Coordinates of C-alpha atoms in Angstrom, one line a residue:
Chain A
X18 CA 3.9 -5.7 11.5
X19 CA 5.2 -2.4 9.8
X20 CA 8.4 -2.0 8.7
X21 CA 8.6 1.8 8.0
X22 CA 7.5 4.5 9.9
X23 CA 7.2 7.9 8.9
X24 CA 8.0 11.1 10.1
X25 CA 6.1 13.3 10.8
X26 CA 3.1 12.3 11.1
X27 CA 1.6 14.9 10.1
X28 CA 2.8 18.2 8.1
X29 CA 1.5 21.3 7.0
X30 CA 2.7 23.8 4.7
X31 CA 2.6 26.8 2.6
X32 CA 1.9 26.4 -1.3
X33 CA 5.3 27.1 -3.2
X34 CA 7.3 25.7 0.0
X35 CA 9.3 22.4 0.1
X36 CA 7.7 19.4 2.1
X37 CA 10.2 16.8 3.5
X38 CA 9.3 13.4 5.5
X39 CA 11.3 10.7 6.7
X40 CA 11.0 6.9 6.7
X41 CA 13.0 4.6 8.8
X42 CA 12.8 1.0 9.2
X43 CA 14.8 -1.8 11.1
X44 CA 15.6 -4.9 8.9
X45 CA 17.8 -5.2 5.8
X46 CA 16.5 -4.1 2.5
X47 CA 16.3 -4.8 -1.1
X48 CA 14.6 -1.6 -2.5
X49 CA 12.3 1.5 -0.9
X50 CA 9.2 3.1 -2.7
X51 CA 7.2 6.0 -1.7
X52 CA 3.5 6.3 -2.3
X53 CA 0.4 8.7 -2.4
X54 CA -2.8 8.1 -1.4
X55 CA -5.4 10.5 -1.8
X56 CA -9.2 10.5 -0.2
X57 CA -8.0 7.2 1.7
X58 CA -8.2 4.8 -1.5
X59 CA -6.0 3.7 -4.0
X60 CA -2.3 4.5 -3.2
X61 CA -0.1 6.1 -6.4
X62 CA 3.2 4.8 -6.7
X63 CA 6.0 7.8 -6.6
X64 CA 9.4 6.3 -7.3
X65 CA 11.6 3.3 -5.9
X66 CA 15.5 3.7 -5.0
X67 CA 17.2 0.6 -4.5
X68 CA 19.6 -0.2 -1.7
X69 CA 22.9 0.6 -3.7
X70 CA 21.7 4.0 -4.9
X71 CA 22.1 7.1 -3.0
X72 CA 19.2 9.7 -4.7
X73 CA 17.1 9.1 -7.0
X74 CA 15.1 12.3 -8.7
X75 CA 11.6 12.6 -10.4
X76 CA 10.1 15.6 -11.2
X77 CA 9.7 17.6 -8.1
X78 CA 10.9 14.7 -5.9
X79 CA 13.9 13.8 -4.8
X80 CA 14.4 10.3 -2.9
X81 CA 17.7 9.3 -0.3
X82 CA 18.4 6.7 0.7
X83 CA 21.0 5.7 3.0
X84 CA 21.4 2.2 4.3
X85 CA 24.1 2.6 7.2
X86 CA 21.2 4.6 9.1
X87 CA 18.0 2.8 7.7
X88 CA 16.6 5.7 6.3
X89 CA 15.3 7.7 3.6
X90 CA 14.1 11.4 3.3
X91 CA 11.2 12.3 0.4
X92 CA 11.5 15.8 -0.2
X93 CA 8.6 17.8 -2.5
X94 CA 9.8 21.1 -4.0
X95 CA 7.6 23.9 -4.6
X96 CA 4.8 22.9 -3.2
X97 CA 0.9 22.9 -5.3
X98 CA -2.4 22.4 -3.2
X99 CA -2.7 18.9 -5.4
X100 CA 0.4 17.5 -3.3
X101 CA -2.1 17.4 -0.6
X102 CA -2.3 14.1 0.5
X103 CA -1.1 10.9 2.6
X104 CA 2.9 9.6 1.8
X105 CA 3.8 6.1 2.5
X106 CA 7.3 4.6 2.5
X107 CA 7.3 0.6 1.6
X108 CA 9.8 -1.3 2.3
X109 CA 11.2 -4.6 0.1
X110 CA 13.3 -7.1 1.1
X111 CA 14.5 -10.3 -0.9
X112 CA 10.8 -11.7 -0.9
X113 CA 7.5 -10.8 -2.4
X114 CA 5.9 -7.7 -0.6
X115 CA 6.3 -4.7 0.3
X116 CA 5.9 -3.6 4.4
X117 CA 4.0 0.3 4.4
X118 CA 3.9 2.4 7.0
X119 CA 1.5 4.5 8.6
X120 CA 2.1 7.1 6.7
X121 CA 2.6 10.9 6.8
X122 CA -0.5 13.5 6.0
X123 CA 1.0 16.6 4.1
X124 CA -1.4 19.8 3.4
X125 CA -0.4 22.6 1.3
X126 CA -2.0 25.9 2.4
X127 CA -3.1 27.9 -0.6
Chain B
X19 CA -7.2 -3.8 -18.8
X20 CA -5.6 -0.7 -18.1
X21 CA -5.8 -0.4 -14.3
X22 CA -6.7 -2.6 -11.2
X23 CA -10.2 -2.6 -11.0
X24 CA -11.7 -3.5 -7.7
X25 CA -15.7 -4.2 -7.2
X26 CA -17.7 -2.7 -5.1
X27 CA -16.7 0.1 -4.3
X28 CA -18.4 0.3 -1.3
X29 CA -20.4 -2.5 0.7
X30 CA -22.3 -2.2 3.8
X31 CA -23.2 -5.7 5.1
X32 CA -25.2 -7.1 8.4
X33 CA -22.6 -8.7 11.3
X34 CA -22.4 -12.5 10.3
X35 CA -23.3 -12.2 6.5
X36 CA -20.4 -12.9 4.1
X37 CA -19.0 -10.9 1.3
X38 CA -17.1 -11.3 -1.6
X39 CA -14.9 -8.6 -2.7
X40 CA -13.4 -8.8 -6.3
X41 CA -10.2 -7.5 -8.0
X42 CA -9.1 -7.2 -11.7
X43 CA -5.8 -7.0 -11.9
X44 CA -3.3 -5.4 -15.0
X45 CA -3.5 -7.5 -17.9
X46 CA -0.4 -9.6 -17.6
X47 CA 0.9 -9.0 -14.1
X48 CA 1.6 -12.2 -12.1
X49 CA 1.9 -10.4 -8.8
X50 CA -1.4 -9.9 -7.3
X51 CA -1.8 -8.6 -3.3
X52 CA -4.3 -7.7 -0.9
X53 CA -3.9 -5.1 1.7
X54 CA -6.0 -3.9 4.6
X55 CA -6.3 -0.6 5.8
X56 CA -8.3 0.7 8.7
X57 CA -8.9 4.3 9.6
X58 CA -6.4 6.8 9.3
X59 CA -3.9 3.6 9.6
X60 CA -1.0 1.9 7.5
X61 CA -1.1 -0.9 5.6
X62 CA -2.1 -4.5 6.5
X63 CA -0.5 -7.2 4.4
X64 CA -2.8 -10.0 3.7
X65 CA -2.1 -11.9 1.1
X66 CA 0.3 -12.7 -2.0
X67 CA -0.4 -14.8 -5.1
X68 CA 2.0 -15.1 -7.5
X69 CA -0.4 -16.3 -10.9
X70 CA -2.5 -19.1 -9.1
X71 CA -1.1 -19.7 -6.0
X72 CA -0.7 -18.1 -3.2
X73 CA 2.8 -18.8 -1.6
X74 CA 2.0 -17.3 1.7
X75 CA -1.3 -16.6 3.6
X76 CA -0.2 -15.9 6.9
X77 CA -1.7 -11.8 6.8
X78 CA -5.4 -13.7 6.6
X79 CA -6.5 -12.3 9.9
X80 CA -8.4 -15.6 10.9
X81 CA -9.9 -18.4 9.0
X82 CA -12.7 -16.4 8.3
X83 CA -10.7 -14.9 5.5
X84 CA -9.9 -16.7 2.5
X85 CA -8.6 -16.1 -1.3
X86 CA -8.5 -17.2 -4.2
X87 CA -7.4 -16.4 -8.0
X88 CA -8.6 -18.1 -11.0
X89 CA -6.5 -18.3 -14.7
X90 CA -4.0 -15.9 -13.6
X91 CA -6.2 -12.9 -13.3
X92 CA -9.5 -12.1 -10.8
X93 CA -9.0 -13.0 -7.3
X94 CA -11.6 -13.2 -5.1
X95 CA -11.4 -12.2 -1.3
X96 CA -14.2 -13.5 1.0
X97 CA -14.9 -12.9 4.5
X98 CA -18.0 -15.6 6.1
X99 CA -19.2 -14.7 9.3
X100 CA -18.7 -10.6 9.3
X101 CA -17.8 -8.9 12.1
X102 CA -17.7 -5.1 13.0
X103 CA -13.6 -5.5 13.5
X104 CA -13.8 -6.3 9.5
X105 CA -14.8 -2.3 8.8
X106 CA -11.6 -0.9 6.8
X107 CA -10.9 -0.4 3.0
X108 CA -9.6 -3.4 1.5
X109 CA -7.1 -2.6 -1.2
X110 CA -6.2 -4.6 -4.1
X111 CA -2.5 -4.1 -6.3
X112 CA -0.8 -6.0 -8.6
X113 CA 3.2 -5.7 -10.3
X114 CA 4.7 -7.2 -13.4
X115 CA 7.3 -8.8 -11.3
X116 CA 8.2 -9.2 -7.6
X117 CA 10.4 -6.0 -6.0
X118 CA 8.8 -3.9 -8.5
X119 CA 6.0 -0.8 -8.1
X120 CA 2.5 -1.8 -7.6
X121 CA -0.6 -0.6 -9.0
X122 CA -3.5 -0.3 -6.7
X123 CA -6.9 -0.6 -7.6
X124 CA -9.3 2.1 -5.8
X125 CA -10.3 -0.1 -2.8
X126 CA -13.1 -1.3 -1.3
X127 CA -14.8 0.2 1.5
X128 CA -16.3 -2.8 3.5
X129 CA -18.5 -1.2 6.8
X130 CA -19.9 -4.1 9.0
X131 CA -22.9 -2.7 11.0

């Protein structure tokens, strides 16, 4: 069963505009990652904020996290065409995998 | 080697053959883990082996599915008796250490006609 579930499900935007999804999930947890997955193959890993940190920044994203509401917010500034692609929040708790889910389609508009 | 390499990339197979699908994980990661993923879905987990052994196999869809990984490196999922509900990409990822990022290897595309 899936853990997180984005939203939305789907998002498009401008190029040069910021692109924001949400994940939420419903058990305790001991880390979140984000991922993207172009062309439906391989997934990319983004970044991973652990439950007792706040934000976590890399490059043009910035991660939240906050674990009273069992959520976190990606947020892509400035937009390129080559963002275009599927996001997936993972979820880890205190055992071996990580829980994905279904994912949020983002298309930059050139 | 320097990514997860999965083979083939693609396989089309007959209902009730069986396949093998293979993946090569990092050099040195212990972690190894097979996902499903069918069309414009999430991930499935399947399964987890942490260097030989696999700790929990309770994703295997049915008994039809089964895993295994040899000297700490290639694993080897197989599927006997294909059926059209088997049609997804099959994606392979491995991590130096539990709770850690994973690597994925480019999938497999397995279409059962």
């Amino acid at each position: 069963s899936q853990q997180g579930e984005e939203d939305p499900q789907a998002l498009s935007i401008q190029e040069g505009e910021n692109a924001t999804m949400n994940c939420s999930y419903k058990t305790s947890i001991n880390n979140l990652q984000w991922y993207r997955q172009n062309s439906g193959r391989g997934l990319v890993h983004l970044i991973l904020i652990r439950s007792n940190e706040r934000e976590k920044h890399s490059g043009r994203l910035r991660v939240t996290l906050d674990t009273s509401k069992k959520s976190s917010s990606l947020l892509i500034t400035a937009s390129r065409a080559a963002d275009t692609a599927s996001y997936f929040c993972a979820t880890g708790s205190n055992d071996y995998k990580l829980s994905f889910g279904a994912g949020t389609t983002v298309t930059v508009r050139a | 080697g320097a990514g997860v390499s999965q083979s083939p990339s693609n396989k089309v197979t007959e209902k009730g053959k069986d396949v093998e699908l293979r993946c090569d994980p990092i050099s040195g990661h212990t972690a190894l883990y097979w996902y499903r993923q069918s069309l414009g879905q999430g991930l499935e987990f399947l399964i987890y082996f942490q260097g030989n052994s696999a700790p929990d196999k309770s994703g295997l869809p049915s008994d039809r599915f089964s895993a295994e990984r040899t000297g700490g490196s290639v694993s080897t999922l197989t599927i006997q008796r294909t059926q059209q509900e088997d049609s997804a990409v099959y994606l392979c990822a491995s991590s130096l250490e539990r709770q850690t990022g994973y690597t994925f290897g480019s999938g497999t595309r397995l279409t059962v006609v």
